[in-house]
PDB file of C-alpha atoms in Angstrom:
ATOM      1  CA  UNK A   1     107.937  77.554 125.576  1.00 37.00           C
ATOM      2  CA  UNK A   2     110.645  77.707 123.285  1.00 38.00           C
ATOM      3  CA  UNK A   3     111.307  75.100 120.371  1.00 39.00           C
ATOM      4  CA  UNK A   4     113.637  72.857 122.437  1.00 39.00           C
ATOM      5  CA  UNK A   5     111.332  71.961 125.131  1.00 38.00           C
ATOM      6  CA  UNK A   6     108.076  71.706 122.974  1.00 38.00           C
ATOM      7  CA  UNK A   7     107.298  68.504 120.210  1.00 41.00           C
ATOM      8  CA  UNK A   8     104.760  68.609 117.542  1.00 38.00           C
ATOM      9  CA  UNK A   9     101.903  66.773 118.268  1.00 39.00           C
ATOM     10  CA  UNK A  10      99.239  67.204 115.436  1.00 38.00           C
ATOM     11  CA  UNK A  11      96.515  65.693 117.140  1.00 36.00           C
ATOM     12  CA  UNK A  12      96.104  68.867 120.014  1.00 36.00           C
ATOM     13  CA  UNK A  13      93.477  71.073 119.052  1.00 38.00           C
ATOM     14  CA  UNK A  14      93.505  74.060 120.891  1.00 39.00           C
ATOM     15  CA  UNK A  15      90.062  75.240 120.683  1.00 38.00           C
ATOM     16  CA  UNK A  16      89.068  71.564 123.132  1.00 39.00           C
ATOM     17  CA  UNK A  17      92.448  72.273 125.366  1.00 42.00           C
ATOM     18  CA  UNK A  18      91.860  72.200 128.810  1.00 42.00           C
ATOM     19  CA  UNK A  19      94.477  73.238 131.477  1.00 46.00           C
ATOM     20  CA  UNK A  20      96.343  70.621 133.739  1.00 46.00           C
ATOM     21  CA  UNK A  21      97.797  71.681 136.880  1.00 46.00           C
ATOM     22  CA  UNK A  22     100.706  73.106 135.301  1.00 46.00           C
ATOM     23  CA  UNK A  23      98.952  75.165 133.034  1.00 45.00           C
ATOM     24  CA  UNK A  24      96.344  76.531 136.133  1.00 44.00           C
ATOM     25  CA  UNK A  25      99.839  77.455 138.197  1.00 46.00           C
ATOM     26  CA  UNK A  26     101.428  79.164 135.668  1.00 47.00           C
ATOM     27  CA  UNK A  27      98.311  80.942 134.807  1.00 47.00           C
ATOM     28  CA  UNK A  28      98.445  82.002 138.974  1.00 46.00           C
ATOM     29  CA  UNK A  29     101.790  83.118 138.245  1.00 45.00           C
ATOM     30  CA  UNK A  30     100.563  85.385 135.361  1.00 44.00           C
ATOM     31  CA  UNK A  31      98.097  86.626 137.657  1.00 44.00           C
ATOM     32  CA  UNK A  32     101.301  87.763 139.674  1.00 45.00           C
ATOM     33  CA  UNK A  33     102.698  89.661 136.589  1.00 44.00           C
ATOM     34  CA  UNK A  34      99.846  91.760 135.514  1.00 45.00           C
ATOM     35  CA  UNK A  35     100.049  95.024 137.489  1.00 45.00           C
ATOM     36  CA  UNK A  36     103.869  94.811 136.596  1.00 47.00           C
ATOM     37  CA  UNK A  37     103.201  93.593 132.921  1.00 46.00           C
ATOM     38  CA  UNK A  38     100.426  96.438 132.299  1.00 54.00           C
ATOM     39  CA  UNK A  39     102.736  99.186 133.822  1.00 50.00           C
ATOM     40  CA  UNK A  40     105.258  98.328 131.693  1.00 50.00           C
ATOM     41  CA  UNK A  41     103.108  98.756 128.540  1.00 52.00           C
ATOM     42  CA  UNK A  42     101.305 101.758 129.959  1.00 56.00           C
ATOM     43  CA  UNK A  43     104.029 103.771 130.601  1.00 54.00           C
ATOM     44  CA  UNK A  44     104.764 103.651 126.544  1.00 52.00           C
ATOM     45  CA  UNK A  45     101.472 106.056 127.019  1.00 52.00           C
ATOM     46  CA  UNK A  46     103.098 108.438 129.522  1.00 46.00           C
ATOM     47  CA  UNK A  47     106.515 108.308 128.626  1.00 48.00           C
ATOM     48  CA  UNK A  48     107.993 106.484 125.184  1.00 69.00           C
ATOM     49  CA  UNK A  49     111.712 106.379 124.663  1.00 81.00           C
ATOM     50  CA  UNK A  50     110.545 105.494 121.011  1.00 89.00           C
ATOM     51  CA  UNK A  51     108.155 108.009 119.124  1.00 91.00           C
ATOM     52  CA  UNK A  52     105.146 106.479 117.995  1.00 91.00           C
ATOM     53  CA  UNK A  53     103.184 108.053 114.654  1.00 93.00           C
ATOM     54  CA  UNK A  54      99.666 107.099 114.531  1.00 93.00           C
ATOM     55  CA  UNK A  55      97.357 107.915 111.790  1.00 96.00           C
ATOM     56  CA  UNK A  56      93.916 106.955 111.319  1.00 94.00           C
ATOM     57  CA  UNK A  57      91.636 106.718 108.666  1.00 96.00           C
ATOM     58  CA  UNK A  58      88.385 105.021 107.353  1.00 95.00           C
ATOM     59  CA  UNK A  59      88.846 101.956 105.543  1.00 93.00           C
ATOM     60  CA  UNK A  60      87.243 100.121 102.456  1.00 91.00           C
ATOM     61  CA  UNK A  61      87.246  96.536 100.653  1.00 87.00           C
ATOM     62  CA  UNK A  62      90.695  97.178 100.183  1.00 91.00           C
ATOM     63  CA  UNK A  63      91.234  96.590 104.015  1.00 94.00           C
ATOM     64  CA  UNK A  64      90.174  93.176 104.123  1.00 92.00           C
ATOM     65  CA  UNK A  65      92.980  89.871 104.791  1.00 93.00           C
ATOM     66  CA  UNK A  66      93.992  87.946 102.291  1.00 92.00           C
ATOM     67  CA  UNK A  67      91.494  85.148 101.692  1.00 89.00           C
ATOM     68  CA  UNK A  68      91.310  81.383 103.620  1.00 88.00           C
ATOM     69  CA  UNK A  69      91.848  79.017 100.639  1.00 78.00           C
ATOM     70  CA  UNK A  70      90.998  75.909 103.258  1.00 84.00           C
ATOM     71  CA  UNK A  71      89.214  77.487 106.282  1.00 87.00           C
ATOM     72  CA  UNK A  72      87.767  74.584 108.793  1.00 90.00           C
ATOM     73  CA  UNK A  73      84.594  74.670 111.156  1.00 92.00           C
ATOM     74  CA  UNK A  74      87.228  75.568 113.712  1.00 93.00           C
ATOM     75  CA  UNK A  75      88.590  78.709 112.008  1.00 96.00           C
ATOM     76  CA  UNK A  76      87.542  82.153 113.357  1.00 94.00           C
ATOM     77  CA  UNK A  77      88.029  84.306 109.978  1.00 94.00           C
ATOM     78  CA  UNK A  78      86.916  88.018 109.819  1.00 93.00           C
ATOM     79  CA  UNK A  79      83.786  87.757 108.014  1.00 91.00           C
ATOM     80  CA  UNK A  80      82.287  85.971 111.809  1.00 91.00           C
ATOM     81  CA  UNK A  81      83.433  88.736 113.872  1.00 89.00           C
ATOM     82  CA  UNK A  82      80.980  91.643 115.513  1.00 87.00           C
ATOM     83  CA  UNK A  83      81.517  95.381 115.061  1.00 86.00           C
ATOM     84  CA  UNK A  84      84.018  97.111 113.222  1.00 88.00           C
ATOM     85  CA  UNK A  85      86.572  95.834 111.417  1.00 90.00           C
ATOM     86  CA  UNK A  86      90.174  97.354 112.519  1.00 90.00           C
ATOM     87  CA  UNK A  87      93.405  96.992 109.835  1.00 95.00           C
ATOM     88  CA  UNK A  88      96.368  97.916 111.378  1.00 95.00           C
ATOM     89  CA  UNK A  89      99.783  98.550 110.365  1.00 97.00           C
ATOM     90  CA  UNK A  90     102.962  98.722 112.499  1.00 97.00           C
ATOM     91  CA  UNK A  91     106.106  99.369 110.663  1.00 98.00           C
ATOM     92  CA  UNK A  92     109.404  99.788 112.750  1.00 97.00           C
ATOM     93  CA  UNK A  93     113.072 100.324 111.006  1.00 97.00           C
ATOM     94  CA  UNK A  94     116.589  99.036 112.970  1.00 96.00           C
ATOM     95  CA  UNK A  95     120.074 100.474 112.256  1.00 97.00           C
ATOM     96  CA  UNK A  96     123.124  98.455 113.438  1.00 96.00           C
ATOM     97  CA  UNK A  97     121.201  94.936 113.216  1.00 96.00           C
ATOM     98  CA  UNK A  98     122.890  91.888 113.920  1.00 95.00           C
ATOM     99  CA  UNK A  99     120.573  89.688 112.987  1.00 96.00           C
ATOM    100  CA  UNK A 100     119.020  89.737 109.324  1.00 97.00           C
ATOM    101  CA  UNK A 101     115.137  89.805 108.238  1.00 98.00           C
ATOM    102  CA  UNK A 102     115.140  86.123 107.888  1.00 97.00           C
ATOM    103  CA  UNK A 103     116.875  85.041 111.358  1.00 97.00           C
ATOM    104  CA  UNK A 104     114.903  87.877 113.046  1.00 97.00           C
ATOM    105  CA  UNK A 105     111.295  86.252 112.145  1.00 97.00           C
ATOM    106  CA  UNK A 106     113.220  82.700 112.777  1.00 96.00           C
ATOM    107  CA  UNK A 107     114.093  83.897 116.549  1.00 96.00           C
ATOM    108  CA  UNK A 108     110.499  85.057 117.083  1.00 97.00           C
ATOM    109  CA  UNK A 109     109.028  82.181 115.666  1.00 95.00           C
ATOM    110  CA  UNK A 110     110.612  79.987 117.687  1.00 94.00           C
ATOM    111  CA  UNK A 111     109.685  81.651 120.707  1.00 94.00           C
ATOM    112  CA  UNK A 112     107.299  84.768 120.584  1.00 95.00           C
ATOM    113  CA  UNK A 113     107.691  85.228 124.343  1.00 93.00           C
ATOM    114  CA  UNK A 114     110.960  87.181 123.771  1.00 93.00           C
ATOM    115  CA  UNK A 115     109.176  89.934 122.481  1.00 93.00           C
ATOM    116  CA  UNK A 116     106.467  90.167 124.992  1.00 88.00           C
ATOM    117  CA  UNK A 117     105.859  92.453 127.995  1.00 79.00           C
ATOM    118  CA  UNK A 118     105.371  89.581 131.023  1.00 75.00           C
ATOM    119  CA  UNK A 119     102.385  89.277 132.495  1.00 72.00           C
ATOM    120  CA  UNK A 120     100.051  90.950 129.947  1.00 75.00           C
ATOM    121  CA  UNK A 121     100.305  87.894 127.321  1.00 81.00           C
ATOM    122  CA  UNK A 122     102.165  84.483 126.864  1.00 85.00           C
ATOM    123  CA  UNK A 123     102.215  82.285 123.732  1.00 91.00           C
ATOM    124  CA  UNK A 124     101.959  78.413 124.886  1.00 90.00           C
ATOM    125  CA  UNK A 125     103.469  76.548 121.709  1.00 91.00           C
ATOM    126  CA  UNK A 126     100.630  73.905 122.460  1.00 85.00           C
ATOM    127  CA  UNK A 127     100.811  71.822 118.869  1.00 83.00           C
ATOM    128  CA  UNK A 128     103.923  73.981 117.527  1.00 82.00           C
ATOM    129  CA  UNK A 129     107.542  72.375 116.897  1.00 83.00           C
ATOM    130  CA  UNK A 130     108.534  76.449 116.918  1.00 83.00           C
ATOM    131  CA  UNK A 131     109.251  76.282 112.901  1.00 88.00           C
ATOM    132  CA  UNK A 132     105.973  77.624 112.565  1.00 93.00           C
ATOM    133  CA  UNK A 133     105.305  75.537 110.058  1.00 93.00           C
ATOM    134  CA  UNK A 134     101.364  75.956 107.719  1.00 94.00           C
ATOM    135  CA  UNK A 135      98.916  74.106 110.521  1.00 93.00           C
ATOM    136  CA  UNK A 136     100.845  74.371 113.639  1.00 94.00           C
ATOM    137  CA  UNK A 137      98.872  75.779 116.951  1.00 94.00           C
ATOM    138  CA  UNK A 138      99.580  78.300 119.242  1.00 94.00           C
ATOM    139  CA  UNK A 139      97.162  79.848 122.187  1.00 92.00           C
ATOM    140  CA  UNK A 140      97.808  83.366 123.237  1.00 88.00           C
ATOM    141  CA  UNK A 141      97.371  83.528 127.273  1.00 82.00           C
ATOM    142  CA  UNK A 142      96.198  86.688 128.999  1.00 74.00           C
ATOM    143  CA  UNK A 143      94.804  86.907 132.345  1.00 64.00           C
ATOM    144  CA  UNK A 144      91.100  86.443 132.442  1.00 58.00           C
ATOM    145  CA  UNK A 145      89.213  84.728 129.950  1.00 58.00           C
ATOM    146  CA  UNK A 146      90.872  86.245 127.033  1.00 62.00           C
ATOM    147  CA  UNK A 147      92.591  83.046 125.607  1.00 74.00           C
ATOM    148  CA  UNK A 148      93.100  83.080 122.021  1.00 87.00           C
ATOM    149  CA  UNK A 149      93.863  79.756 120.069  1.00 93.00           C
ATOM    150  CA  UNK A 150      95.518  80.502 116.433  1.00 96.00           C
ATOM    151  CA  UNK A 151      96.989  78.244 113.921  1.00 95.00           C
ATOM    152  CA  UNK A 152      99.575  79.285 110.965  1.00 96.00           C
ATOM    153  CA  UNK A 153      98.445  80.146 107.801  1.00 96.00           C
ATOM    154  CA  UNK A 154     101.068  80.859 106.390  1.00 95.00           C
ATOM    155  CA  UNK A 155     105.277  81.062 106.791  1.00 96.00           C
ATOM    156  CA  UNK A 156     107.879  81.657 104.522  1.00 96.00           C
ATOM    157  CA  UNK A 157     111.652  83.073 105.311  1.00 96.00           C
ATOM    158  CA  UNK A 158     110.510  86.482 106.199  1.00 98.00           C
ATOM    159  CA  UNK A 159     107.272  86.200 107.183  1.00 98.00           C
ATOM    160  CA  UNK A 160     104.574  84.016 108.963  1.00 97.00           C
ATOM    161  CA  UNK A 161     101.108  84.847 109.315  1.00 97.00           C
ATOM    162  CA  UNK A 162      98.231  83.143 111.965  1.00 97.00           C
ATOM    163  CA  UNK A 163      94.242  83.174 112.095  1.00 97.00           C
ATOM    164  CA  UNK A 164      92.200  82.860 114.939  1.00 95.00           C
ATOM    165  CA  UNK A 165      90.011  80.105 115.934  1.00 95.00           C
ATOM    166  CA  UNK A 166      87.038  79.559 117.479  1.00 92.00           C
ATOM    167  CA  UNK A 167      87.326  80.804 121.311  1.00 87.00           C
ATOM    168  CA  UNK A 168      89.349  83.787 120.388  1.00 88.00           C
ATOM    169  CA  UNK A 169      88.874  87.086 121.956  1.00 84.00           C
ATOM    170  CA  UNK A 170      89.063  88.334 117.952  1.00 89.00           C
ATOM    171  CA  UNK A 171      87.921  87.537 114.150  1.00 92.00           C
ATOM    172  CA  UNK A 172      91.073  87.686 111.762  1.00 95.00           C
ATOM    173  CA  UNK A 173      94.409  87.418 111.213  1.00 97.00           C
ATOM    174  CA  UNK A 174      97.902  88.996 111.917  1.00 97.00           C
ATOM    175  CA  UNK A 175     101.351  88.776 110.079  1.00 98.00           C
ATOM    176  CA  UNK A 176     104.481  89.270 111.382  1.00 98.00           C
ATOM    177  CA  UNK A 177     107.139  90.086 108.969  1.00 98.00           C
ATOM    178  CA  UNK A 178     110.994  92.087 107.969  1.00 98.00           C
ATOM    179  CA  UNK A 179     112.918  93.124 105.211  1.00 97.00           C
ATOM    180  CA  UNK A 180     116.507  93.536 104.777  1.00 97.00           C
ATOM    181  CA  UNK A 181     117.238  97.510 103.967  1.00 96.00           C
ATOM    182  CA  UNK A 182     120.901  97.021 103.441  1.00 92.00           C
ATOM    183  CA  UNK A 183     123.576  95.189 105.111  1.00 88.00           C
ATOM    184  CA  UNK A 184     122.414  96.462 108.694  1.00 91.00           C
ATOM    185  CA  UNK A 185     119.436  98.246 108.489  1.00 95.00           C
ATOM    186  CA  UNK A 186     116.187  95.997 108.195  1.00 97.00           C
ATOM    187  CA  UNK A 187     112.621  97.256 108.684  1.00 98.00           C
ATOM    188  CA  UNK A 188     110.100  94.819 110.707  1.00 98.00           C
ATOM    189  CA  UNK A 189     106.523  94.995 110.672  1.00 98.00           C
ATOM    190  CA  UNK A 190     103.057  93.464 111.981  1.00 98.00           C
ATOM    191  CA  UNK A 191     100.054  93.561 110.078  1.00 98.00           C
ATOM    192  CA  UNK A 192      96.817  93.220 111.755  1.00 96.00           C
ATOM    193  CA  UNK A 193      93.162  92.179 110.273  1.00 96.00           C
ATOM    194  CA  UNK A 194      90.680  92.117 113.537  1.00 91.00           C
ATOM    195  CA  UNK A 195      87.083  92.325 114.642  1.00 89.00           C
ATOM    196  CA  UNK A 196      85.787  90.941 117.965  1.00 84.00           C
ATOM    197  CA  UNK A 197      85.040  87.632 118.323  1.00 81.00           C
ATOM    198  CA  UNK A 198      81.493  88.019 120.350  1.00 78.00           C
ATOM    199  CA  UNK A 199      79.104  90.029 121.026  1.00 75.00           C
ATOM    200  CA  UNK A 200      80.085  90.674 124.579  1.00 70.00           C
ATOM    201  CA  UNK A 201      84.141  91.211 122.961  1.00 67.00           C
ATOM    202  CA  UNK A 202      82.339  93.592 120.963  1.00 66.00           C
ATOM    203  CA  UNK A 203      81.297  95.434 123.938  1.00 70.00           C
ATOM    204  CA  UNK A 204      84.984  95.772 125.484  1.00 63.00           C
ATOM    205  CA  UNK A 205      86.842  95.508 122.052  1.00 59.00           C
ATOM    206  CA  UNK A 206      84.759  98.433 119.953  1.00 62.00           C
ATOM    207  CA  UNK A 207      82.324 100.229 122.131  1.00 61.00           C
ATOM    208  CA  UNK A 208      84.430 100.728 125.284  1.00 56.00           C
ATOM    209  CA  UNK A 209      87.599 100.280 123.288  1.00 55.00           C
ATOM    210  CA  UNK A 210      89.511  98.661 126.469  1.00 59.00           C
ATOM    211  CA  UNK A 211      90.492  95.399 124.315  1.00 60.00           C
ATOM    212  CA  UNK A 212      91.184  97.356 121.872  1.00 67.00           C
ATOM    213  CA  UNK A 213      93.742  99.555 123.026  1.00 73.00           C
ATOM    214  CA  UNK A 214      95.384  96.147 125.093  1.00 73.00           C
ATOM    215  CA  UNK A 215      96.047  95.004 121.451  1.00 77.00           C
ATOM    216  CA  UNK A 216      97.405  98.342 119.997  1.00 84.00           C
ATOM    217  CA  UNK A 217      99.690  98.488 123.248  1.00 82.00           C
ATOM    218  CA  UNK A 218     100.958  94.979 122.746  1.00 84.00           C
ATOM    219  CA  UNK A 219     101.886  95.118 119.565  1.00 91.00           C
ATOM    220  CA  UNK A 220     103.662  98.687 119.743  1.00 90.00           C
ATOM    221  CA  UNK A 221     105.936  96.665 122.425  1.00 89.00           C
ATOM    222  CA  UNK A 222     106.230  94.100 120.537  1.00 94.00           C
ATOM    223  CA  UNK A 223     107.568  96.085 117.376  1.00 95.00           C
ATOM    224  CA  UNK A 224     110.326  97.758 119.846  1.00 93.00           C
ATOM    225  CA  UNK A 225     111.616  94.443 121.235  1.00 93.00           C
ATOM    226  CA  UNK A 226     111.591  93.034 118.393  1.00 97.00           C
ATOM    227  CA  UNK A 227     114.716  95.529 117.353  1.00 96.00           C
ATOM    228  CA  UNK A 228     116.204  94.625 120.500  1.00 95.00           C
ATOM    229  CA  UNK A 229     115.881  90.804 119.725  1.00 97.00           C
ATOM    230  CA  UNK A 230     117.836  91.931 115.760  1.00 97.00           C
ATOM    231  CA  UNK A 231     120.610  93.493 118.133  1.00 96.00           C
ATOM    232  CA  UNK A 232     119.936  97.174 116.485  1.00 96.00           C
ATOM    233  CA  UNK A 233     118.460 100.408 117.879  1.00 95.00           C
ATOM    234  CA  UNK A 234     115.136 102.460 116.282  1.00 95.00           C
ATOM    235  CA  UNK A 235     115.454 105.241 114.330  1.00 94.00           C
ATOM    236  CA  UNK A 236     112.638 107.106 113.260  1.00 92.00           C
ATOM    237  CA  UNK A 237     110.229 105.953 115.596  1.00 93.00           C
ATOM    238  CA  UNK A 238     107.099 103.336 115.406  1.00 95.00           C
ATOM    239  CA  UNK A 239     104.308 104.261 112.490  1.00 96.00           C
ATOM    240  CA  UNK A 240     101.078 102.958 113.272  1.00 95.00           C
ATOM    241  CA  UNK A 241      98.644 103.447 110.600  1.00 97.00           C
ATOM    242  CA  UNK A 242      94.673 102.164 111.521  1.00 94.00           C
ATOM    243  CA  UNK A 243      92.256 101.803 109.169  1.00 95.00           C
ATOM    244  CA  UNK A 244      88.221 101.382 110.664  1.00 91.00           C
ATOM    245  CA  UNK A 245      85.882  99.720 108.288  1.00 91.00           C
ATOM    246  CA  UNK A 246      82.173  99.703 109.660  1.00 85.00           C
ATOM    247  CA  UNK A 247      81.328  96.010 108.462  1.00 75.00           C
ATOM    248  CA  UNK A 248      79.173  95.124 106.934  1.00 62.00           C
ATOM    249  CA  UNK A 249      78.054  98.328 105.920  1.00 47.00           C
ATOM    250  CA  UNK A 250      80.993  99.781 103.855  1.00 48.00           C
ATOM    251  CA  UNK A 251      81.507  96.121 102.544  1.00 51.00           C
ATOM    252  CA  UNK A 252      79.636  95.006  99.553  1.00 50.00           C
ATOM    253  CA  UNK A 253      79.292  91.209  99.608  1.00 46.00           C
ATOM    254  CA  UNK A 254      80.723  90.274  96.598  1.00 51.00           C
ATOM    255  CA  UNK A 255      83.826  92.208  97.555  1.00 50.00           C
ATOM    256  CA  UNK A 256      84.039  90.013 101.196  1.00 47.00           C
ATOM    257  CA  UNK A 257      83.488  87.153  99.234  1.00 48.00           C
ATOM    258  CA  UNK A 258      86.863  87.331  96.635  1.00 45.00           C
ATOM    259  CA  UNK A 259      89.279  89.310  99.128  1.00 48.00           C
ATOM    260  CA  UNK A 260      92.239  87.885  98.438  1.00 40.00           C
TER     261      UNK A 260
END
């Protein structure tokens, strides 16, 4: 829903949401999408017009998201996930952009949807205005029972940056930012923080890895539309860089405790 057709309304908390009929047909419609929706973001796999880099290597304390100043019985922060913990970079550069770093992350902020493959998620702007202003709600919908309610954490011209809440599929947080280059190049990235949110996510997310490769997927689409949506083309390709921390183990407490 994009910021013309949604109104804040603080008191919605999306963790005690429950779908009307509206929500339950377009949820049917989803349903619909999917085969299309995970071709689309499968055939990345078999065939990518953009090159993606990947790199992977074991992570420390270092790894861990910046710190929750005023988390709530309703926040979902790393530290209450299962199983590994997964820090994950995507970093994607734009030649010929006709939007800037700062109306780039204002056009997905106001409607997320335009950089999404159909049918494999949707973000419902259920207590947003679409500023993404500090407290607003949003609830990622996949098909199945993989809702994810997240509220902002932080925004600022460049930048915003949401945490999951209780319900979520995952533990953490994700940032979506860009940065100017020079008068039209910019370089637009998303930052992820995640463990699963349950033991039985844990199952799908680390040990079986299905959930886990859903997210990488998503995002690597996400990165490439988003050049589309700053009117440029990619050069250089997509560099994904993961980082595995086996939590708690390679975590001392004290060093959880003042990540920042």
């Amino acid at each position: 829903m994009s910021s013309g057709e949604s109104t804040l309304d603080p008191s919605l908390r999306t963790s005690h949401w429950i779908p009307g009929p509206h929500q339950v047909v377009r949820e049917a419609l989803m349903l619909t999408r999917l085969p299309r929706g995970v071709a689309g973001v499968l055939w990345r796999l078999v065939r990518p017009d953009v090159p993606v880099h990947v790199r992977e290597e074991i992570g420390d304390h270092r790894d861990l998201p910046p710190h929750l100043p005023d988390a709530t019985e309703r926040d979902q922060p790393l530290e209450h996930g299962y199983g590994p913990a997964l820090h994950r970079e995507f970093h994607i550069r734009a030649v010929g952009a006709q939007r800037g770093a700062a109306a780039l992350i204002d056009a997905i902020a106001r409607d997320m949807n335009r950089a999404v493959v159909p049918g494999v998620a949707r973000f419902d702007y259920v207590a947003c205005s679409g500023a993404m202003a500090v407290g607003e709600e949003l609830v990622v919908r996949m098909p199945g029972p993989w809702d994810g309610p997240v509220r902002v954490l932080r925004r600022d011209d460049t930048s915003f940056r949401l945490g999951t809440l209780v319900g979520h599929l995952e533990a953490g947080q994700i940032e979506f930012a860009a940065r100017d280059v020079d008068d039209d190049t910019l370089e637009f990235s998303i930052t992820t923080w995640a463990r699963a949110g349950d033991r039985v996510a844990d199952v799908l997310y680390s040990r079986l890895g299905l959930a886990k490769q859903i997210q990488y997927l998503l995002w690597v689409e996400f990165c490439v539309r988003a050049v589309g949506l700053a009117g440029g083309r990619v050069v250089g390709g997509l560099d994904v860089l993961t980082r595995t921390v086996h939590w708690p183990d390679e975590i001392p407490v004290e060093d959880s405790a003042r990540a920042v």
